[in-house]
Coordinates of C-alpha atoms in Angstrom, one line a residue:
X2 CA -12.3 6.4 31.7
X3 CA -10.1 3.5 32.3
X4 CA -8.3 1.3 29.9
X5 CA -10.8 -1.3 29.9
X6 CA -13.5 1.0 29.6
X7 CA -11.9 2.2 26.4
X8 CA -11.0 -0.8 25.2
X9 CA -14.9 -2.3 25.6
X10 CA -16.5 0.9 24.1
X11 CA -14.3 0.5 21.1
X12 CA -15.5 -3.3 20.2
X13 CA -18.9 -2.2 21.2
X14 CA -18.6 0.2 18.9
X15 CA -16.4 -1.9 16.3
X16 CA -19.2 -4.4 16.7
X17 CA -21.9 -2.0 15.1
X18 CA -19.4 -0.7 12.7
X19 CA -18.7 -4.6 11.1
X20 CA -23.0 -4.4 10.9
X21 CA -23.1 -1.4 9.0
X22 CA -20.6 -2.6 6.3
X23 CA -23.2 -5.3 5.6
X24 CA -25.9 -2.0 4.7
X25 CA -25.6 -0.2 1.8
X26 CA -25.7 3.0 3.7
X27 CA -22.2 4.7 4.8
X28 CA -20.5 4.2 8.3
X29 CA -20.2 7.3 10.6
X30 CA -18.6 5.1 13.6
X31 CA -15.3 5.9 14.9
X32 CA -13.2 4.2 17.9
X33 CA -12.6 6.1 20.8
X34 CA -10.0 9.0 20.0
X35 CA -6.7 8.1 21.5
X36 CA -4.3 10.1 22.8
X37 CA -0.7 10.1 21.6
X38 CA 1.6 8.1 22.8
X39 CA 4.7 10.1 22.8
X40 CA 5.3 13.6 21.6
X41 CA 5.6 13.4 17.9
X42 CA 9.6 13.3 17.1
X43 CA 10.2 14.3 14.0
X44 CA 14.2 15.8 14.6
X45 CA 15.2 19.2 13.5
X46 CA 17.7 21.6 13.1
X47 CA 18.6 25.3 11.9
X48 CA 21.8 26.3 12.1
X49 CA 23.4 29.5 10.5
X50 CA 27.4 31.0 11.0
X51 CA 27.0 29.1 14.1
X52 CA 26.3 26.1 13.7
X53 CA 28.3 22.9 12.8
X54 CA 31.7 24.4 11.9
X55 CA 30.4 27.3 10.2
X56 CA 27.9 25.6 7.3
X57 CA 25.7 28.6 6.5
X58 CA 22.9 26.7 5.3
X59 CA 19.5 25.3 7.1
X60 CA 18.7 21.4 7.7
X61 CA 15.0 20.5 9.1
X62 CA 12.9 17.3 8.7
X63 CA 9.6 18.6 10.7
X64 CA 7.4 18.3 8.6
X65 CA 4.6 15.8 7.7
X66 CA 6.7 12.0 7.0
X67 CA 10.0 13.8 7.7
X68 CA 13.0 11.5 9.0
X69 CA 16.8 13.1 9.4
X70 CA 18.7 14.0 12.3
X71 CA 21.9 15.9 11.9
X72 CA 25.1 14.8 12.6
X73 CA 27.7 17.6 11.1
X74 CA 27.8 19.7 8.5
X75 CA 30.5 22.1 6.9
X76 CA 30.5 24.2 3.7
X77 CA 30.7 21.3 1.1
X78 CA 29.6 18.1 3.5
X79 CA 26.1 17.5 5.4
X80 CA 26.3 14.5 7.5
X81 CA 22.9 13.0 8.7
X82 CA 21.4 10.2 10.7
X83 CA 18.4 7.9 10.1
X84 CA 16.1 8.0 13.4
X85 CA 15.3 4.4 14.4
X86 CA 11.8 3.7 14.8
X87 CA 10.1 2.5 18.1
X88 CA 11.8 -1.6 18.8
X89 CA 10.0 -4.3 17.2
X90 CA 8.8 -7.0 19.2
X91 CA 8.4 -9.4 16.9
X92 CA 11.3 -8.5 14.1
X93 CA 13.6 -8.4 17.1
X94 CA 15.2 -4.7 16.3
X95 CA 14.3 -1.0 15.8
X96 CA 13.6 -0.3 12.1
X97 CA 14.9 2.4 9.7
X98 CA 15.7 2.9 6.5
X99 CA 13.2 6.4 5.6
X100 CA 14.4 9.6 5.0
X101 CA 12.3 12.7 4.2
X102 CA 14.6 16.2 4.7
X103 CA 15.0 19.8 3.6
X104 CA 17.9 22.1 3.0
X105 CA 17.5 25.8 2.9
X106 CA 19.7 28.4 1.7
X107 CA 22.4 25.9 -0.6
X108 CA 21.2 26.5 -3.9
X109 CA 24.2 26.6 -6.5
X110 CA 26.9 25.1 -3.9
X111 CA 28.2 21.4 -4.5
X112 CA 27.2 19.7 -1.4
X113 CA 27.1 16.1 -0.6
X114 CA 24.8 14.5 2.1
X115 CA 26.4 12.0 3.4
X116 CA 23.8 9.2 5.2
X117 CA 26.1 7.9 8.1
X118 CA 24.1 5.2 9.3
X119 CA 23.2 3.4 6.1
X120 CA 24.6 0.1 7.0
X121 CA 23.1 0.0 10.2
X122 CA 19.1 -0.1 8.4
X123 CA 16.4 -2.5 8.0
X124 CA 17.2 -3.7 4.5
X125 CA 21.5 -2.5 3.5
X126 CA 21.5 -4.5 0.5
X127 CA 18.5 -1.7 -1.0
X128 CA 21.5 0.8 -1.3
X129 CA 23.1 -1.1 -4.0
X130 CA 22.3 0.7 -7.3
X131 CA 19.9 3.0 -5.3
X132 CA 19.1 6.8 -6.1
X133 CA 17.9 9.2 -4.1
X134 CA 14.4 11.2 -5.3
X135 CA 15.2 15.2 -5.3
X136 CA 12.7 17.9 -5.6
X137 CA 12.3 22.0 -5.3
X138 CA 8.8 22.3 -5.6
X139 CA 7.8 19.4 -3.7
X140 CA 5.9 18.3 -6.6
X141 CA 8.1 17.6 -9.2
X142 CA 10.9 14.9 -8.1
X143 CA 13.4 13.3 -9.8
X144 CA 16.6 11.2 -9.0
X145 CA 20.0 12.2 -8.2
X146 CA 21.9 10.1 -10.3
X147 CA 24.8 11.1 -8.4
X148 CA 24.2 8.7 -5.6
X149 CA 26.1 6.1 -4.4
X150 CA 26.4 3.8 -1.5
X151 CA 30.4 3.4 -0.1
X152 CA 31.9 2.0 3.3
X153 CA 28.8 1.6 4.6
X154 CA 27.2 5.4 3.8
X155 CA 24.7 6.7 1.3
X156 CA 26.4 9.8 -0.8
X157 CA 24.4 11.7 -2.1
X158 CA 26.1 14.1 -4.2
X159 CA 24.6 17.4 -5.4
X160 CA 26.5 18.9 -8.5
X161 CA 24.9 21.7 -7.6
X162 CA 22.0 22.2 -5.6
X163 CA 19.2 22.9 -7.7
X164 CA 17.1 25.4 -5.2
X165 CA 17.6 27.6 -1.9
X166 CA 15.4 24.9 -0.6
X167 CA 15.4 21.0 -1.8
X168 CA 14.3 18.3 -0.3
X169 CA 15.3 14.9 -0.7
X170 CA 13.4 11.4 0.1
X171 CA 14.0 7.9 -0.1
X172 CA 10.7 7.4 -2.3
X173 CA 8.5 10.3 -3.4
X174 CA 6.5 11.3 -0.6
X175 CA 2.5 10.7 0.1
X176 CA 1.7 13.2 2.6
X177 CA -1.7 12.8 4.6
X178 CA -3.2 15.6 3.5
X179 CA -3.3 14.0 0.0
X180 CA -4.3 10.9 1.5
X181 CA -7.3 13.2 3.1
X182 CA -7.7 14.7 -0.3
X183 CA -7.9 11.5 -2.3
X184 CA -10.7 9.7 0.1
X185 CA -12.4 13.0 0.0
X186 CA -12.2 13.1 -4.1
X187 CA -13.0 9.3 -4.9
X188 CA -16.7 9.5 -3.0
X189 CA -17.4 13.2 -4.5
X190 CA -16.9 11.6 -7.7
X191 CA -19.0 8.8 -6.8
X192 CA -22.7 8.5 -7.6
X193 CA -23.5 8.7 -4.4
X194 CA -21.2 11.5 -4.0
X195 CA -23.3 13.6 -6.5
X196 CA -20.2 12.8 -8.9
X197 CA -22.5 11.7 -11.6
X198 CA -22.7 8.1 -13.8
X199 CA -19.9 6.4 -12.1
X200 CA -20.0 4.0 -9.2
X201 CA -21.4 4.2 -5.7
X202 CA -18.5 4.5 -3.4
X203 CA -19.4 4.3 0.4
X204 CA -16.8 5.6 3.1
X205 CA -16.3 3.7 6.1
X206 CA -14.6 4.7 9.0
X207 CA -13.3 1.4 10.4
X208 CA -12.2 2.4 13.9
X209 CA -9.3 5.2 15.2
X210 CA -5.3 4.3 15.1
X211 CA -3.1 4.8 17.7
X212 CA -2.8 8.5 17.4
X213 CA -6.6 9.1 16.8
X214 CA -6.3 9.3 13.4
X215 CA -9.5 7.7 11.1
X216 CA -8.9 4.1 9.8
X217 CA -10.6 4.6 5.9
X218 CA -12.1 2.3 4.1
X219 CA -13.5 3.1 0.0
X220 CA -16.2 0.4 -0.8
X221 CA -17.7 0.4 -4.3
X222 CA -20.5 -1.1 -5.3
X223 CA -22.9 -2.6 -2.6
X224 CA -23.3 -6.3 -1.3
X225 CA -25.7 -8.9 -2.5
X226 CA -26.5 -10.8 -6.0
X227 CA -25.4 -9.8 -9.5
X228 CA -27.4 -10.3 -12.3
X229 CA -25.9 -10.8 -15.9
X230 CA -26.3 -8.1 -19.0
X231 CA -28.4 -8.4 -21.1
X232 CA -27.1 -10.4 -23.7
X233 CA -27.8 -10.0 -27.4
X234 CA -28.2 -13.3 -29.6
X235 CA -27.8 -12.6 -33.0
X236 CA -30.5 -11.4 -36.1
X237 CA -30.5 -15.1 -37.3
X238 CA -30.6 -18.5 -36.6
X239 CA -27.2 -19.4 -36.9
X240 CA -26.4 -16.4 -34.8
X241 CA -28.6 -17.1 -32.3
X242 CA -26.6 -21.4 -32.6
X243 CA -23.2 -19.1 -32.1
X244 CA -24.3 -17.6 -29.2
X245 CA -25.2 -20.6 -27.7
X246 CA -22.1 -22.1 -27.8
X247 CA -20.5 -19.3 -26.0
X248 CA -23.1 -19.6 -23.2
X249 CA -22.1 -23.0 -22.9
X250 CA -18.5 -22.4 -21.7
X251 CA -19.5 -20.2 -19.6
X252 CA -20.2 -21.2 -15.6
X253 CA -23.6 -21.1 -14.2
X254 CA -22.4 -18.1 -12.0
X255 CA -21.5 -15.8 -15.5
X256 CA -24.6 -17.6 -17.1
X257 CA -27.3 -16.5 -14.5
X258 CA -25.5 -14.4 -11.6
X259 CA -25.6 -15.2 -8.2
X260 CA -23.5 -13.7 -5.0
X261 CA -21.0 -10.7 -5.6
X262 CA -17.9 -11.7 -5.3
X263 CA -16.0 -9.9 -2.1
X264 CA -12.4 -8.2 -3.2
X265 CA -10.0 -6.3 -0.2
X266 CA -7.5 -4.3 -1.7
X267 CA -5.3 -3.1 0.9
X268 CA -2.1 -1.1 1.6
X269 CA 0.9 1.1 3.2
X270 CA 0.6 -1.0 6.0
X271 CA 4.5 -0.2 5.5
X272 CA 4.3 3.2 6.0
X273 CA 7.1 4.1 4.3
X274 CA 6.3 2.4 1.3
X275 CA 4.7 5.3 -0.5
X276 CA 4.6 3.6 -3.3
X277 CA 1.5 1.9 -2.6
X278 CA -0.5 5.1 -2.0
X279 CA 0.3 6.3 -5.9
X280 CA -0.8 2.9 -6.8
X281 CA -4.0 3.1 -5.0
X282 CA -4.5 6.3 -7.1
X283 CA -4.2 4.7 -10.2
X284 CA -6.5 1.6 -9.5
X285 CA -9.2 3.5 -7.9
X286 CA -9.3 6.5 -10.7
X287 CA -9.9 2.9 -13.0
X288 CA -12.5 2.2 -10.9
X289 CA -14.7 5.4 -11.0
X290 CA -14.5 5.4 -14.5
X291 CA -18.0 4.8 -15.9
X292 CA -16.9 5.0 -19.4
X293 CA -14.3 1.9 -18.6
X294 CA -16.2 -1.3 -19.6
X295 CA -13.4 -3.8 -17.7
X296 CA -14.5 -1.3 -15.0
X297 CA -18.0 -1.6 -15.0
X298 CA -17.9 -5.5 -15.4
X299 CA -16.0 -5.6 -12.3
X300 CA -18.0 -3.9 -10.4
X301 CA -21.2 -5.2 -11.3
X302 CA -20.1 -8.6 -10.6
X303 CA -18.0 -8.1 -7.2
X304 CA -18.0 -5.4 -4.1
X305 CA -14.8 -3.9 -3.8
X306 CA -13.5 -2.6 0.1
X307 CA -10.4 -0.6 -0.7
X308 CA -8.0 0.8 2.7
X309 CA -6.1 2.9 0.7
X310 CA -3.6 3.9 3.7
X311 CA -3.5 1.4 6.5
X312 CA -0.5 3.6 8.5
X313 CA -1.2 6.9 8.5
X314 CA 0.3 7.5 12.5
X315 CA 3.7 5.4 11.0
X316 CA 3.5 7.7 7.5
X317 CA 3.3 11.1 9.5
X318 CA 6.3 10.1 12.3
X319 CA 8.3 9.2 9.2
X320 CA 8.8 5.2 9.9
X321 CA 9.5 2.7 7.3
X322 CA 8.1 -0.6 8.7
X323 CA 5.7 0.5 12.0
X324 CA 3.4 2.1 13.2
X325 CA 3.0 4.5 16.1
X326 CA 3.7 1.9 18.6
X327 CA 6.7 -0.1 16.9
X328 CA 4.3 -2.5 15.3
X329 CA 5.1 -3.6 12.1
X330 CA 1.3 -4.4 10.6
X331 CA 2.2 -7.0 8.5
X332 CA 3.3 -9.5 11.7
X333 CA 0.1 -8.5 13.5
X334 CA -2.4 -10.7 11.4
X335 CA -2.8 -14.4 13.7
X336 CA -3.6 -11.8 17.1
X337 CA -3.7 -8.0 15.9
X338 CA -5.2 -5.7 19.2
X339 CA -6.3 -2.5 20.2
X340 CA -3.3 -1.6 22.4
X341 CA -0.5 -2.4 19.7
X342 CA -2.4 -3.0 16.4
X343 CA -5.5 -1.1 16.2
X344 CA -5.3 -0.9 12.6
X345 CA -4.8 -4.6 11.7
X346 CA -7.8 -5.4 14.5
X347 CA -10.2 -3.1 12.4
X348 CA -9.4 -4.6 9.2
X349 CA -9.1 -8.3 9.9
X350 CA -13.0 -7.6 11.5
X351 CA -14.2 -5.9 9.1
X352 CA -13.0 -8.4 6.6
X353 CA -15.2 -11.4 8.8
X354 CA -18.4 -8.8 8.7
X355 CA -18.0 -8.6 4.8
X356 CA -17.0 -12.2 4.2
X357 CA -16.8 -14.7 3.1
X358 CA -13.9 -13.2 1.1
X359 CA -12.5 -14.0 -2.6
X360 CA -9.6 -12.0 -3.5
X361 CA -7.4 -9.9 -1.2
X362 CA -4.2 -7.8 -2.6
X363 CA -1.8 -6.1 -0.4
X364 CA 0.4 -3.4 -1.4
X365 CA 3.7 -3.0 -0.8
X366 CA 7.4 -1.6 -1.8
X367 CA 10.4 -4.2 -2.3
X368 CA 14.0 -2.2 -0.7
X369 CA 15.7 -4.8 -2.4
X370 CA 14.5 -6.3 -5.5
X371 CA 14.1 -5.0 -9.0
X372 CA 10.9 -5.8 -10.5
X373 CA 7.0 -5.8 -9.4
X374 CA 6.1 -9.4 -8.2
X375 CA 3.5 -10.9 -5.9
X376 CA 4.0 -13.6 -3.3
X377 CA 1.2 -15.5 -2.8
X378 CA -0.3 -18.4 -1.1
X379 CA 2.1 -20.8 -0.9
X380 CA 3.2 -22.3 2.4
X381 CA -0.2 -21.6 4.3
X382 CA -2.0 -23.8 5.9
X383 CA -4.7 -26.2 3.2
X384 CA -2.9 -24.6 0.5
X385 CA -4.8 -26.1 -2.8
X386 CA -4.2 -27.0 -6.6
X387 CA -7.7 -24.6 -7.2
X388 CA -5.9 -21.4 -5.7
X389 CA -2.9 -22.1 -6.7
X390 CA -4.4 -22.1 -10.0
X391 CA -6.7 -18.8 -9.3
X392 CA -3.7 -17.1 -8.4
X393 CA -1.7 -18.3 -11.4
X394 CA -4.3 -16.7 -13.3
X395 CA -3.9 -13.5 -11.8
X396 CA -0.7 -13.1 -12.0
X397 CA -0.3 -14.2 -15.8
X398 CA -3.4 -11.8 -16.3
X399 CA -1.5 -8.7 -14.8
X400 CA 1.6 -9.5 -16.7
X401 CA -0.5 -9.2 -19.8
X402 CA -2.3 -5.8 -18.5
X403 CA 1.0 -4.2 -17.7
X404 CA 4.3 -5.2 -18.8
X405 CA 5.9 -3.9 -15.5
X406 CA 4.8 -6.8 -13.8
X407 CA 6.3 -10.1 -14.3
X408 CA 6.0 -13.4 -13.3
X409 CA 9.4 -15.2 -12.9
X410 CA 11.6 -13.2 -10.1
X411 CA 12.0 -13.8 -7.6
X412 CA 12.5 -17.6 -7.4
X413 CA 13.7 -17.1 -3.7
X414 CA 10.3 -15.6 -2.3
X415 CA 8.5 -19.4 -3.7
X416 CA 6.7 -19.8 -0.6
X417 CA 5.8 -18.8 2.6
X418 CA 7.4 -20.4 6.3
X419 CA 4.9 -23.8 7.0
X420 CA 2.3 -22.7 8.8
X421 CA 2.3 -19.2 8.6
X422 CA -0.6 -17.2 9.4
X423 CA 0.9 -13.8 10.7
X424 CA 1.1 -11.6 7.9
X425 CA -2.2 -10.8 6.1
X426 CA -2.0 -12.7 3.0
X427 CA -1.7 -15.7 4.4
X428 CA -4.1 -14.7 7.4
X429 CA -6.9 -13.8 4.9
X430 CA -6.0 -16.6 2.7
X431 CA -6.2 -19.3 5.6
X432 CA -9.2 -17.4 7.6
X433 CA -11.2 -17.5 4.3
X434 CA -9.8 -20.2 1.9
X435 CA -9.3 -17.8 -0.5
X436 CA -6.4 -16.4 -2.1
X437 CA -4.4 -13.6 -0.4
X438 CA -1.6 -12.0 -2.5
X439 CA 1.4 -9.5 -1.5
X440 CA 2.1 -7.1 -4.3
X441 CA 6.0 -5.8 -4.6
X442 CA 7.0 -2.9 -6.2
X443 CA 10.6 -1.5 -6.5
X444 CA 12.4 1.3 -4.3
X445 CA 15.0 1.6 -7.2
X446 CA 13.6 0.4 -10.5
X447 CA 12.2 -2.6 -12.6
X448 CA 15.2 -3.4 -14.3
X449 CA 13.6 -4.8 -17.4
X450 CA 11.8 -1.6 -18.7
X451 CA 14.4 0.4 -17.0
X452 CA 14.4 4.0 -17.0
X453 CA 16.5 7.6 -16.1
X454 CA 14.0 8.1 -12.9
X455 CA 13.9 4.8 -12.2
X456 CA 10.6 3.6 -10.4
X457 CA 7.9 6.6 -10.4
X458 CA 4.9 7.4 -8.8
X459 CA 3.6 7.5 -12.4
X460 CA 4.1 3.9 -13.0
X461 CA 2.9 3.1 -10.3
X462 CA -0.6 4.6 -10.6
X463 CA -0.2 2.6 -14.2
X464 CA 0.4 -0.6 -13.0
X465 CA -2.4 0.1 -9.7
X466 CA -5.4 0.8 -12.9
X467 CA -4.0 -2.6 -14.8
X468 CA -5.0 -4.4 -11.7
X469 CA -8.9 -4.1 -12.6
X470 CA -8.1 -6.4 -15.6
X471 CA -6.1 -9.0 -13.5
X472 CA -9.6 -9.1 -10.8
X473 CA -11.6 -9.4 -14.4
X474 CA -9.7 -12.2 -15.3
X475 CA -10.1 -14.4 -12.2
X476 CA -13.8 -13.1 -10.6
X477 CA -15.9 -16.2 -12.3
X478 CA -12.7 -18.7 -10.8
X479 CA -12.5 -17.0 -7.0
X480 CA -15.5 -19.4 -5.3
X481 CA -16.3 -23.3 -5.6
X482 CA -19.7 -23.5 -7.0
X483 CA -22.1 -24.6 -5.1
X484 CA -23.6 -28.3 -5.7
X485 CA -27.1 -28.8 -7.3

């Protein structure tokens, strides 16, 4: 089959996908398979008496999101490498700043791991204050305190290995098998899934990435109108005259119902941002709970597409910012295509099958910063007072849901360039004059609830579940009612 061939199939095929989203029945569609690029490159070494001046330990980063190359290593000093990513067209470089690596065969020794190249990645000024996440079981992580970032190298300083085999990682790891697990978990618990009383979750395959893996996307609920509760209005009549009054602030959309409201909550399009992944954990756990009445409202009154992992092939080669072509995802919104951006092509049609949309949330890690904060809107092109507004809402709404999210740092991220339509929140918020949010988490730590282990998976599977009340909050503000 030829190149064009391929590429036609798959938006033939795309095409009858973006139908199918509109059903209420799930998707079995997938893109073409496409074969890999490049061999997968994921550097390695074992080296024994003979190896770098006599070290007697092992070094390896094969393994599922595994980034190290070694450089030297002696009885008390491992020296590594980053490995650059593929070069970025459109950031004007080749990205790194992931690591992901084991050593074998340590365990008791002081040994320091010395990262040589750590001035030379995507973001330096993340070092600062940084600490490395450490685990033996590969389950249970927590930082090495002992790290430190000097003339231009990270130290990581082991005072002593814990284990005969550690491994060590910029954030903790979200492997794809539990990425597999997770979208396999969430629709068995569904009501469709046979999972009992909680929500109908659909899965939707939304086309293949670059390296033929499945593009998932979780959609709960089903499209169409809402009606409201039944409302109860009080054993008397100046219960029933209360009740009246609270009808009256109400809109006409909470009074009688009317169109779902259509919420995209996406993320890793980084793929080294694991954090995102143990956020989408937490929010969609929220959201299968039929016992949880912010829950329930939600989805009774909104359909919710959720594409829990939007870089798999970049997650698995161990990249921070791109995927398997050198594409960073979130510069690939104004003209995303099969050849480069697959995954960003998928989505953005998708999004115009299910549209209009009303609320879209990105997820993302911050190397840099330390707090959770979204950037929004601002800057894009018919930028409003009413959105600005919607998404002032939010934001104040999440604050009061979680108190690791805040709304006053940083003052430097105020707006987006003019005009810019590249990345997805201000794609979807100018494709759909609606509002398109970036959510930040921190690499290091939220520095006003600080803690030992700095920023966890834990909280962030906490602040992914306090989301559901920040979409309560706004869902009767996301559309302009219609006139009479």
């Amino acid at each position: 089959r030829t190149p064009e061939a391929t590429r036609m199939l798959s938006l033939v095929r795309g095409s009858s996908l973006l139908s199918s989203l509109l059903r209420s029945t799930p998707s079995s569609l997938y893109s073409p398979r496409r074969p890999l690029r490049r061999p997968m490159t994921m550097g390695s070494c074992a080296f024994g008496s003979t190896a770098g001046d006599g070290a007697s330990y092992g070094f390896s980063s094969s393994f599922d999101s595994g980034n190290g190359e070694l450089v030297s290593a002696t009885e008390d000093v491992l020296t590594m490498r980053m490995k650059e990513e593929p070069f970025t067209k459109k950031d004007d470089r080749k990205h790194f700043q992931w690591f992901h690596f084991r050593i074998t065969g340590a365990g008791g020794r002081p040994l320091k791991v010395v990262i040589d190249n750590a001035d030379q990645a995507s973001y330096p000024d993340g070092w600062h204050d940084y600490k490395a996440f450490c685990s033996s079981d590969r389950t249970t992580w927590h930082r090495v305190q002992t790290t430190s970032y000097v003339g231009g190298k990270l130290v990581i300083d082991l005072r002593p290995v814990p284990s005969d085999c550690v491994y060590l990682a910029y954030f903790v790891p979200y492997n794809y098998e539990r990425h597999l697990d997770f979208v396999a978990s969430t629709v068995a618990a569904s009501r469709g899934g046979g999972g009992g009383g909680g929500p109908a979750v659909t899965l939707h395959t939304l086309g293949s990435t670059l390296d033929g893996r499945p593009l998932d996307c979780l959609r709960f609920g089903s499209p169409g109108a809402w009606t409201p509760e039944a409302q109860f209005a009080g054993a008397s009549p100046e219960d029933a005259a209360a009740f009246e009054q609270t009808q009256l602030a109400l809109s006409p959309w909470e009074r009688q119902g009317g169109p779902k409201r259509v919420v995209w909550i996406i993320g890793r399009q980084h793929p080294g941002e694991s954090m995102a992944s143990w956020w989408m954990e937490g929010f969609v756990r929220r959201l299968l709970d039929a016992e949880d009445p912010v829950a329930r409202r939600v989805l009774r009154r909104a359909v919710v597409y959720v594409v829990p992992h939007m870089n798999p092939d970049g997650a698995v080669r161990g990249h921070l910012r791109t995927n398997a072509e050198g594409a960073n995802l979130n510069r690939e919104w104004g003209e995303p295509s099969l050849d480069v951006s697959p995954e960003v092509f998928h989505t953005r049609n998708a999004m115009d099958a299910t549209g209009p949309v009303d609320l879209m949330l990105d997820v993302h890690g911050d190397e840099a910063e330390p707090y959770c904060f979204i950037i929004g809107g601002e800057g894009t092109p018919g930028w409003d007072d009413r959105r600005a507004g919607v998404q002032r809402d939010f934001k104040a709404a999440y604050a009061r849901a979680c108190p690791d999210f805040q709304t006053v740092f940083p003052r430097e991220y105020g707006s987006a360039p003019s005009g810019n339509v590249i990345t997805a929140k201000t794609q979807v918020s100018t494709r759909y004059t609606c509002v398109g949010m970036t959510l930040e988490m921190p690499f290091k730590d939220n520095v006003q609830l600080a803690q030992a282990d700095g920023w966890t998976p834990r909280r962030c599977e906490i602040l992914g579940a306090a989301t559901v009340d920040a979409i309560h909050a706004v869902l009767p503000v996301l559309r302009i009612a219609a006139p009479p």
